[in-house]
Short mmCIF file of C-alpha atoms in Angstrom, two decimals:
data_model
loop_
_atom_site.label_atom_id
_atom_site.label_comp_id
_atom_site.label_asym_id
_atom_site.label_seq_id
_atom_site.Cartn_x
_atom_site.Cartn_y
_atom_site.Cartn_z
CA UNK A 1 8.01 6.85 -14.17
CA UNK A 2 10.24 9.87 -14.04
CA UNK A 3 10.98 11.30 -10.59
CA UNK A 4 10.74 14.73 -12.19
CA UNK A 5 7.16 13.98 -13.13
CA UNK A 6 6.42 13.10 -9.48
CA UNK A 7 7.88 16.39 -8.39
CA UNK A 8 5.71 18.29 -10.87
CA UNK A 9 2.61 16.49 -9.59
CA UNK A 10 3.52 17.15 -5.97
CA UNK A 11 4.09 20.83 -6.80
CA UNK A 12 0.52 20.84 -8.17
CA UNK A 13 -0.72 19.28 -4.93
CA UNK A 14 1.18 21.91 -2.97
CA UNK A 15 -0.48 24.64 -5.01
CA UNK A 16 -3.95 23.31 -4.27
CA UNK A 17 -4.59 20.64 -6.91
CA UNK A 18 -4.91 18.08 -4.09
CA UNK A 19 -6.81 15.57 -6.23
CA UNK A 20 -3.52 14.92 -8.06
CA UNK A 21 -2.30 13.18 -4.92
CA UNK A 22 -4.29 10.18 -6.21
CA UNK A 23 -1.71 9.74 -8.98
CA UNK A 24 1.12 9.68 -6.42
CA UNK A 25 -0.83 7.30 -4.25
CA UNK A 26 -1.38 4.92 -7.14
CA UNK A 27 2.34 5.06 -8.02
CA UNK A 28 3.81 4.73 -4.57
CA UNK A 29 1.38 3.02 -2.16
CA UNK A 30 2.47 -0.53 -3.02
CA UNK A 31 6.27 -0.08 -2.51
CA UNK A 32 5.54 2.04 0.57
CA UNK A 33 3.26 -0.67 1.96
CA UNK A 34 5.96 -3.29 1.42
CA UNK A 35 8.57 -1.01 3.02
CA UNK A 36 6.45 -0.84 6.18
CA UNK A 37 5.57 -4.48 6.00
CA UNK A 38 9.21 -5.44 5.98
CA UNK A 39 9.87 -3.12 8.91
CA UNK A 40 6.85 -3.90 11.08
CA UNK A 41 5.95 -7.43 9.94
CA UNK A 42 2.27 -6.54 10.26
CA UNK A 43 -0.14 -5.93 7.35
CA UNK A 44 -2.75 -3.94 9.27
CA UNK A 45 -0.14 -1.65 10.85
CA UNK A 46 1.51 -1.17 7.47
CA UNK A 47 -1.80 -0.12 5.90
CA UNK A 48 -2.32 2.39 8.75
CA UNK A 49 1.21 3.70 8.21
CA UNK A 50 0.63 4.20 4.45
CA UNK A 51 -2.54 6.10 5.19
CA UNK A 52 -0.68 8.14 7.82
CA UNK A 53 2.02 9.08 5.30
CA UNK A 54 -0.51 10.37 2.78
CA UNK A 55 -2.41 12.24 5.52
CA UNK A 56 0.90 13.90 6.47
CA UNK A 57 1.72 14.66 2.83
CA UNK A 58 -1.51 16.62 2.59
CA UNK A 59 -1.00 18.26 5.98
CA UNK A 60 2.52 19.38 5.18
CA UNK A 61 2.12 19.86 1.43
CA UNK A 62 3.08 23.52 1.67
CA UNK A 63 6.57 22.54 2.87
CA UNK A 64 7.39 20.50 -0.24
CA UNK A 65 10.44 21.84 -2.13
CA UNK A 66 10.20 21.16 -5.88
CA UNK A 67 13.98 20.67 -6.28
CA UNK A 68 13.90 17.71 -3.88
CA UNK A 69 12.79 14.36 -5.44
CA UNK A 70 9.31 13.46 -4.29
CA UNK A 71 10.30 9.89 -3.25
CA UNK A 72 13.00 11.27 -0.92
CA UNK A 73 10.52 13.63 0.74
CA UNK A 74 7.92 10.87 1.00
CA UNK A 75 10.32 8.40 2.60
CA UNK A 76 11.38 11.09 5.05
CA UNK A 77 7.76 11.37 6.08
CA UNK A 78 7.50 7.57 6.11
CA UNK A 79 10.48 7.37 8.50
CA UNK A 80 8.88 9.88 10.84
CA UNK A 81 5.60 7.97 10.75
CA UNK A 82 7.45 4.77 11.52
CA UNK A 83 9.35 6.35 14.42
CA UNK A 84 6.04 7.57 15.89
CA UNK A 85 4.56 4.08 15.36
CA UNK A 86 7.50 2.48 17.26
CA UNK A 87 7.14 5.01 20.08
CA UNK A 88 3.45 4.31 20.44
CA UNK A 89 4.10 0.57 20.38
CA UNK A 90 6.67 0.93 23.14
CA UNK A 91 4.27 3.01 25.19
CA UNK A 92 1.62 0.34 24.85
CA UNK A 93 4.15 -2.32 25.65
CA UNK A 94 2.87 -4.59 22.91
CA UNK A 95 4.74 -7.58 21.59
CA UNK A 96 6.78 -7.39 18.36
CA UNK A 97 4.69 -8.32 15.35
CA UNK A 98 7.19 -10.08 13.11
CA UNK A 99 5.77 -13.52 13.81
CA UNK A 100 2.42 -12.54 12.36
CA UNK A 101 4.06 -11.63 9.11
CA UNK A 102 6.04 -14.83 8.91
CA UNK A 103 2.93 -16.85 9.85
CA UNK A 104 0.68 -15.07 7.32
CA UNK A 105 3.21 -15.64 4.60
CA UNK A 106 3.76 -19.27 5.44
CA UNK A 107 0.01 -19.89 5.35
CA UNK A 108 -0.29 -18.56 1.83
CA UNK A 109 2.24 -20.35 -0.30
CA UNK A 110 2.06 -19.42 -3.97
CA UNK A 111 1.03 -22.21 -6.29
CA UNK A 112 4.03 -24.25 -7.37
CA UNK A 113 6.31 -22.40 -4.94
CA UNK A 114 9.24 -24.57 -3.95
CA UNK A 115 9.55 -25.64 -0.34
CA UNK A 116 13.14 -24.39 -0.40
CA UNK A 117 12.00 -20.84 -1.27
CA UNK A 118 9.59 -20.88 1.67
CA UNK A 119 12.34 -22.05 3.98
CA UNK A 120 14.69 -19.37 2.59
CA UNK A 121 12.11 -16.68 3.29
CA UNK A 122 11.66 -17.82 6.88
CA UNK A 123 15.43 -17.87 7.40
CA UNK A 124 16.10 -14.46 5.88
CA UNK A 125 13.27 -12.93 7.95
CA UNK A 126 14.75 -14.42 11.09
CA UNK A 127 18.21 -13.15 10.08
CA UNK A 128 16.74 -9.67 9.46
CA UNK A 129 15.38 -9.64 13.00
CA UNK A 130 18.95 -9.76 14.28
CA UNK A 131 19.80 -6.39 12.64
CA UNK A 132 19.21 -3.10 14.48
CA UNK A 133 16.26 -1.03 13.26
CA UNK A 134 18.41 1.64 11.57
CA UNK A 135 20.50 -0.86 9.62
CA UNK A 136 17.39 -2.70 8.44
CA UNK A 137 15.73 0.54 7.34
CA UNK A 138 18.74 1.69 5.31
CA UNK A 139 19.18 -1.75 3.81
CA UNK A 140 15.52 -1.87 2.70
CA UNK A 141 15.71 1.67 1.26
CA UNK A 142 18.72 0.65 -0.78
CA UNK A 143 17.59 -2.85 -1.79
CA UNK A 144 13.85 -2.40 -2.40
CA UNK A 145 12.84 1.23 -2.59
CA UNK A 146 15.04 2.15 -5.55
CA UNK A 147 16.68 5.07 -3.76
CA UNK A 148 20.20 6.15 -4.55
CA UNK A 149 22.84 6.35 -1.77
CA UNK A 150 22.88 10.13 -2.01
CA UNK A 151 19.07 10.16 -1.50
CA UNK A 152 19.32 7.86 1.50
CA UNK A 153 22.09 10.10 2.85
CA UNK A 154 19.71 13.06 2.59
CA UNK A 155 17.08 11.09 4.43
CA UNK A 156 19.42 10.06 7.20
CA UNK A 157 21.20 13.38 7.44
CA UNK A 158 24.59 11.80 6.91
CA UNK A 159 27.20 11.42 4.15
CA UNK A 160 26.90 9.07 1.20
CA UNK A 161 29.99 7.27 2.43
CA UNK A 162 28.39 6.67 5.82
CA UNK A 163 25.31 5.14 4.10
CA UNK A 164 27.52 2.80 2.06
CA UNK A 165 29.36 1.76 5.24
CA UNK A 166 26.04 0.97 6.98
CA UNK A 167 24.80 -1.04 3.96
CA UNK A 168 28.12 -2.87 3.85
CA UNK A 169 27.98 -3.78 7.51
CA UNK A 170 24.29 -4.65 7.36
CA UNK A 171 24.87 -7.02 4.46
CA UNK A 172 27.84 -8.62 6.16
CA UNK A 173 25.88 -9.14 9.41
CA UNK A 174 22.86 -10.39 7.56
CA UNK A 175 24.86 -12.80 5.44
CA UNK A 176 26.58 -14.23 8.53
CA UNK A 177 23.28 -14.49 10.48
CA UNK A 178 21.64 -16.23 7.51
CA UNK A 179 24.56 -18.65 7.08
CA UNK A 180 24.49 -19.49 10.82
CA UNK A 181 20.75 -20.12 10.73
CA UNK A 182 21.13 -22.24 7.61
CA UNK A 183 23.80 -24.28 9.25
CA UNK A 184 21.50 -24.80 12.22
CA UNK A 185 18.75 -26.13 9.93
CA UNK A 186 20.94 -28.47 7.93
CA UNK A 187 23.09 -29.81 10.79
CA UNK B 1 44.86 -1.60 -4.24
CA UNK B 2 44.69 -2.79 -0.66
CA UNK B 3 41.93 -4.75 1.09
CA UNK B 4 40.47 -1.63 2.77
CA UNK B 5 40.07 0.15 -0.59
CA UNK B 6 38.45 -2.93 -2.09
CA UNK B 7 36.03 -3.45 0.80
CA UNK B 8 34.92 0.18 0.62
CA UNK B 9 33.80 -0.50 -2.95
CA UNK B 10 32.12 -3.86 -2.48
CA UNK B 11 28.66 -2.30 -2.02
CA UNK B 12 28.92 -0.49 -5.36
CA UNK B 13 30.16 -3.70 -6.94
CA UNK B 14 27.19 -5.60 -5.58
CA UNK B 15 24.62 -3.04 -6.68
CA UNK B 16 26.25 -2.49 -10.06
CA UNK B 17 26.90 1.19 -9.30
CA UNK B 18 30.58 1.01 -10.28
CA UNK B 19 32.38 1.30 -13.65
CA UNK B 20 33.88 -1.63 -15.62
CA UNK B 21 37.47 -0.66 -14.62
CA UNK B 22 36.61 -0.77 -10.92
CA UNK B 23 34.77 -4.09 -11.39
CA UNK B 24 37.83 -5.64 -13.01
CA UNK B 25 40.04 -4.44 -10.16
CA UNK B 26 37.74 -5.96 -7.56
CA UNK B 27 37.43 -9.23 -9.45
CA UNK B 28 41.23 -9.48 -9.78
CA UNK B 29 41.68 -8.73 -6.07
CA UNK B 30 39.13 -11.21 -4.75
CA UNK B 31 40.63 -13.84 -7.03
CA UNK B 32 43.81 -13.72 -5.00
CA UNK B 33 42.62 -12.50 -1.54
CA UNK B 34 40.66 -15.09 0.49
CA UNK B 35 39.50 -12.62 3.16
CA UNK B 36 37.98 -10.18 0.63
CA UNK B 37 36.53 -13.08 -1.34
CA UNK B 38 34.76 -14.37 1.79
CA UNK B 39 33.48 -10.92 2.59
CA UNK B 40 32.06 -10.50 -0.91
CA UNK B 41 30.50 -13.97 -0.79
CA UNK B 42 28.80 -13.23 2.53
CA UNK B 43 27.42 -9.91 1.24
CA UNK B 44 26.32 -11.45 -2.05
CA UNK B 45 24.50 -14.20 -0.11
CA UNK B 46 22.57 -11.60 1.90
CA UNK B 47 21.81 -9.43 -1.13
CA UNK B 48 20.54 -12.42 -3.15
CA UNK B 49 18.48 -13.89 -0.31
CA UNK B 50 16.71 -10.58 0.28
CA UNK B 51 15.31 -11.10 -3.18
CA UNK B 52 13.21 -14.06 -2.03
CA UNK B 53 11.04 -11.79 0.09
CA UNK B 54 7.85 -11.41 -1.93
CA UNK B 55 5.98 -8.20 -2.68
CA UNK B 56 2.65 -8.32 -0.92
CA UNK B 57 -0.52 -6.42 -1.68
CA UNK B 58 -2.45 -4.35 0.85
CA UNK B 59 -6.18 -5.02 1.35
CA UNK B 60 -8.68 -3.13 -0.77
CA UNK B 61 -9.75 -1.05 2.24
CA UNK B 62 -6.51 0.96 2.01
CA UNK B 63 -7.49 2.52 -1.31
CA UNK B 64 -11.01 3.26 -0.06
CA UNK B 65 -9.64 4.87 3.05
CA UNK B 66 -7.20 7.01 1.05
CA UNK B 67 -9.86 8.27 -1.40
CA UNK B 68 -12.32 8.95 1.39
CA UNK B 69 -9.65 10.99 3.18
CA UNK B 70 -8.79 12.85 -0.03
CA UNK B 71 -12.39 13.63 -0.81
CA UNK B 72 -12.98 14.80 2.76
CA UNK B 73 -9.91 17.04 2.59
CA UNK B 74 -10.90 18.44 -0.80
CA UNK B 75 -14.46 18.99 0.39
CA UNK B 76 -13.15 20.93 3.41
CA UNK B 77 -10.92 23.01 1.16
CA UNK B 78 -13.81 23.84 -1.15
CA UNK B 79 -16.02 24.78 1.80
CA UNK B 80 -13.30 26.99 3.25
CA UNK B 81 -12.83 28.64 -0.13
CA UNK B 82 -16.60 29.30 -0.31
CA UNK B 83 -16.45 30.78 3.19
CA UNK B 84 -19.19 28.52 4.44
CA UNK B 85 -17.22 26.92 7.19
CA UNK B 86 -16.06 28.62 10.32
CA UNK B 87 -12.30 28.75 10.89
CA UNK B 88 -10.76 27.22 13.97
CA UNK B 89 -11.20 23.95 15.74
CA UNK B 90 -14.04 21.73 14.62
CA UNK B 91 -16.06 20.63 17.60
CA UNK B 92 -17.27 17.08 17.98
CA UNK B 93 -20.82 18.15 17.38
CA UNK B 94 -19.74 19.82 14.10
CA UNK B 95 -18.05 16.65 12.98
CA UNK B 96 -21.16 14.66 13.78
CA UNK B 97 -23.32 17.16 11.95
CA UNK B 98 -21.04 17.01 8.88
CA UNK B 99 -21.27 13.23 8.84
CA UNK B 100 -25.00 12.95 9.53
CA UNK B 101 -27.08 12.75 6.28
CA UNK B 102 -28.98 15.89 5.34
CA UNK B 103 -31.98 14.22 3.72
CA UNK B 104 -34.79 12.30 5.52
CA UNK B 105 -34.41 8.84 3.87
CA UNK B 106 -30.77 8.18 4.87
CA UNK B 107 -31.45 9.81 8.27
CA UNK B 108 -34.22 7.30 8.92
CA UNK B 109 -32.14 4.39 7.73
CA UNK B 110 -29.23 5.33 9.95
CA UNK B 111 -31.50 5.91 12.94
CA UNK B 112 -33.02 2.47 12.38
CA UNK B 113 -29.56 1.00 12.18
CA UNK B 114 -28.54 2.55 15.47
CA UNK B 115 -31.83 1.41 17.07
CA UNK B 116 -31.29 -2.18 15.89
CA UNK B 117 -27.68 -2.11 17.10
CA UNK B 118 -28.84 -0.81 20.49
CA UNK B 119 -31.51 -3.50 20.84
CA UNK B 120 -28.96 -6.11 19.85
CA UNK B 121 -26.51 -4.87 22.44
CA UNK B 122 -29.28 -5.08 25.05
CA UNK B 123 -30.08 -8.65 24.12
CA UNK B 124 -26.44 -9.63 24.14
CA UNK B 125 -26.11 -8.30 27.67
CA UNK B 126 -29.27 -10.05 28.90
CA UNK B 127 -29.05 -13.88 29.10
CA UNK B 128 -32.24 -15.89 28.58
CA UNK B 129 -34.15 -18.40 26.42
CA UNK B 130 -34.63 -17.59 22.75
CA UNK B 131 -31.65 -15.30 22.79
CA UNK B 132 -29.81 -16.86 19.86
CA UNK B 133 -32.90 -16.73 17.64
CA UNK B 134 -33.44 -13.10 18.46
CA UNK B 135 -29.80 -12.32 17.81
CA UNK B 136 -29.91 -14.05 14.43
CA UNK B 137 -32.99 -12.12 13.46
CA UNK B 138 -31.51 -8.82 14.55
CA UNK B 139 -28.22 -9.56 12.83
CA UNK B 140 -30.16 -10.11 9.58
CA UNK B 141 -32.01 -6.81 10.14
CA UNK B 142 -28.71 -4.93 10.75
CA UNK B 143 -27.28 -6.43 7.53
CA UNK B 144 -30.34 -5.30 5.64
CA UNK B 145 -30.15 -1.81 7.21
CA UNK B 146 -26.51 -1.56 6.27
CA UNK B 147 -27.38 -2.22 2.65
CA UNK B 148 -30.12 0.39 2.81
CA UNK B 149 -27.72 2.94 4.24
CA UNK B 150 -25.24 2.10 1.53
CA UNK B 151 -27.82 2.48 -1.17
CA UNK B 152 -28.97 5.85 0.19
CA UNK B 153 -25.42 7.18 0.36
CA UNK B 154 -24.55 5.93 -3.10
CA UNK B 155 -27.42 7.93 -4.46
CA UNK B 156 -26.21 11.25 -3.06
CA UNK B 157 -24.72 14.18 -4.91
CA UNK B 158 -21.54 14.51 -2.90
CA UNK B 159 -18.66 12.18 -3.98
CA UNK B 160 -17.54 11.88 -0.37
CA UNK B 161 -21.02 10.57 0.56
CA UNK B 162 -20.88 8.12 -2.31
CA UNK B 163 -17.45 6.95 -1.09
CA UNK B 164 -18.96 6.42 2.36
CA UNK B 165 -21.71 4.40 0.65
CA UNK B 166 -19.11 2.20 -0.96
CA UNK B 167 -17.34 1.82 2.32
CA UNK B 168 -20.69 0.75 3.95
CA UNK B 169 -21.29 -1.70 1.05
CA UNK B 170 -17.88 -3.22 1.71
CA UNK B 171 -19.09 -4.22 5.19
CA UNK B 172 -21.93 -6.29 3.76
CA UNK B 173 -21.21 -9.98 3.74
CA UNK B 174 -23.80 -11.11 1.25
CA UNK B 175 -25.00 -8.19 -0.89
CA UNK B 176 -28.49 -8.27 -2.42
CA UNK B 177 -29.03 -7.65 -6.16
CA UNK B 178 -29.94 -4.00 -5.52
CA UNK B 179 -26.67 -3.34 -3.73
CA UNK B 180 -24.67 -5.04 -6.50
CA UNK B 181 -26.53 -3.04 -9.08
CA UNK B 182 -25.66 0.18 -7.22
CA UNK B 183 -22.03 -0.85 -7.01
CA UNK B 184 -21.88 -1.44 -10.76
CA UNK B 185 -23.66 1.83 -11.40
CA UNK B 186 -20.93 3.55 -9.36
CA UNK B 187 -18.22 1.69 -11.32
CA UNK B 188 -19.63 2.34 -14.75
CA UNK B 189 -21.44 5.60 -14.50
CA UNK B 190 -20.10 7.71 -11.66
CA UNK B 191 -18.59 10.99 -12.83
CA UNK B 192 -15.89 10.87 -10.12
CA UNK B 193 -12.83 8.73 -10.75
CA UNK B 194 -12.19 8.18 -7.06
CA UNK B 195 -15.70 6.75 -6.62
CA UNK B 196 -15.18 4.40 -9.59
CA UNK B 197 -11.86 3.27 -8.13
CA UNK B 198 -13.43 2.63 -4.74
CA UNK B 199 -16.22 0.69 -6.52
CA UNK B 200 -13.52 -1.59 -8.01
CA UNK B 201 -12.23 -2.27 -4.51
CA UNK B 202 -15.72 -2.91 -3.11
CA UNK B 203 -16.61 -5.30 -5.92
CA UNK B 204 -13.33 -7.16 -5.37
CA UNK B 205 -14.74 -8.29 -2.04
CA UNK B 206 -17.57 -10.06 -3.84
CA UNK B 207 -15.34 -11.67 -6.52
CA UNK B 208 -16.75 -15.13 -5.78
CA UNK B 209 -20.13 -14.04 -7.10
CA UNK B 210 -20.49 -15.11 -10.75
CA UNK B 211 -22.57 -12.03 -11.59
CA UNK B 212 -19.90 -9.76 -10.18
CA UNK B 213 -17.14 -11.42 -12.23
CA UNK B 214 -19.20 -11.10 -15.38
CA UNK B 215 -19.97 -7.46 -14.64
CA UNK B 216 -16.28 -6.66 -14.03
CA UNK B 217 -15.30 -8.13 -17.40
CA UNK B 218 -18.01 -6.09 -19.09
CA UNK B 219 -16.93 -2.94 -17.33
CA UNK B 220 -13.32 -3.08 -18.60
CA UNK B 221 -14.07 -1.77 -22.09
CA UNK B 222 -16.43 0.89 -20.77
CA UNK B 223 -13.83 2.64 -18.66
CA UNK B 224 -11.99 5.70 -19.93
CA UNK B 225 -9.88 6.69 -16.91
CA UNK B 226 -6.39 5.05 -17.01
CA UNK B 227 -6.41 4.71 -13.18
CA UNK B 228 -9.70 2.74 -13.27
CA UNK B 229 -8.60 0.69 -16.26
CA UNK B 230 -5.39 -0.27 -14.45
CA UNK B 231 -7.25 -1.07 -11.18
CA UNK B 232 -9.70 -3.28 -13.10
CA UNK B 233 -6.92 -5.09 -14.98
CA UNK B 234 -5.11 -5.73 -11.69
CA UNK B 235 -8.33 -7.11 -10.18
CA UNK B 236 -9.20 -9.36 -13.13
CA UNK B 237 -5.66 -10.72 -13.29
CA UNK B 238 -5.69 -11.28 -9.56
CA UNK B 239 -8.94 -13.29 -9.63
CA UNK B 240 -7.75 -15.09 -12.81
CA UNK B 241 -10.92 -14.24 -14.72
CA UNK B 242 -10.07 -15.81 -18.08
CA UNK B 243 -13.15 -14.35 -19.72
CA UNK B 244 -11.39 -10.98 -19.51
CA UNK B 245 -8.82 -12.05 -22.12
CA UNK B 246 -11.00 -10.85 -25.04
CA UNK B 247 -11.65 -7.48 -23.40
CA UNK B 248 -7.92 -7.08 -22.78
CA UNK B 249 -7.18 -7.88 -26.43
CA UNK B 250 -9.65 -5.22 -27.55
CA UNK B 251 -8.05 -2.71 -25.21
CA UNK B 252 -4.56 -3.49 -26.53
CA UNK B 253 -5.84 -3.09 -30.10
CA UNK B 254 -7.12 0.40 -29.31
CA UNK B 255 -4.62 2.91 -30.79
CA UNK B 256 -5.81 5.67 -28.49
CA UNK B 257 -4.97 3.67 -25.37
CA UNK B 258 -2.47 5.24 -22.97
CA UNK B 259 0.93 3.41 -23.04
CA UNK B 260 0.86 2.62 -19.31
CA UNK B 261 -2.59 1.04 -19.67
CA UNK B 262 -1.48 -0.95 -22.70
CA UNK B 263 1.55 -2.22 -20.80
CA UNK B 264 -0.72 -3.25 -17.90
CA UNK B 265 -3.20 -4.90 -20.29
CA UNK B 266 -0.41 -6.89 -21.91
CA UNK B 267 0.77 -7.94 -18.48
CA UNK B 268 -2.80 -8.88 -17.48
CA UNK B 269 -3.26 -10.97 -20.65
CA UNK B 270 -0.06 -12.87 -19.93
CA UNK B 271 -1.38 -13.63 -16.47
CA UNK B 272 -4.65 -15.01 -17.85
CA UNK B 273 -3.45 -17.14 -20.74
#
């Protein structure tokens, strides 16, 4: 779908055609859910966060600028929602939820899925845990959310070069962590 | 070009965001520089392995919650536009009043549900003989009440009430034929797209019921909204309902069909055959 089309729809929502938000929900809720799932490792929390993002979109719809791509604006809201989620989690002093994600996934292997793929998933998830929150977030935005470096730079309030440097370092750290874990498994 | 220049461009190389000239330069350099080659290999390993993380689907409740929220928001906007709602903070009592049914039948059903829940809580807190039998009986009554509440709400004029009815029906573990009939009526006849979409989600929960599967297949060719058509195709592909193949073929053959629905129908057909 064209990002321009999303911007037109969101402009309609801003002007009062709020039912059009359903189109944006249908287009974006799945990648958004997976973005949160990769960050939080918890399905229920990720569903709450998706809902929170769309509630905020409605609440702040008057602030949407048509020249800005909708996805960039939405992920800006998503980042804020995630920061609030982390703050609340810290306040409640709850345990990190990543294990639940790994466990849920390992309990539901796809038919015919190779054992090696399952093992790979567990290793890469563990390796991802070793990255700081900000690096993981930027890496996911770049790898899975289809955002350009200049869009991520807008989100992060930094230069495009700085984003590339973070992605570079994140990949290097992740690759090393994965290789070390793999060595630990095979040795 | 030195190692630093090369390393600055490895991310673009990996994501394919560079031009052919730059790619050749990098390839030539890593062919002769072990340090840069190792760096690229480590990054490629991470980039590739990230691809094994699967896309997961949220539960059906997410869609229901979203559409309920949207309907509520829209309803509030409409009320404000009509000048029927006071401006300012909504008090708790106002929220309760907005939620409480306006007609006697659903009011009675909800009151009975609260009464049964209260009695059940009392029994749970009071140990004694015959407790488990009483609890089982009350649980059955609460289930029945929930279905009655759902049916009452599904019959109401406001789409947000009907969405609440679908939400209530989703809480039922073993729906009776009347509830299923009401769900299919919502899916096939409701004038509101959001209600029809929420009905798809509610029926997904009862996908093990043969009658539900058959009804979902039949509903596919009746739908006209692309959103509902896509949601139904997703559902039928997800539950691997092979009887939907013929309905999908008829959809694909329809020249008037929207391209995104055709694409989804072709995808669904591939999943089923």
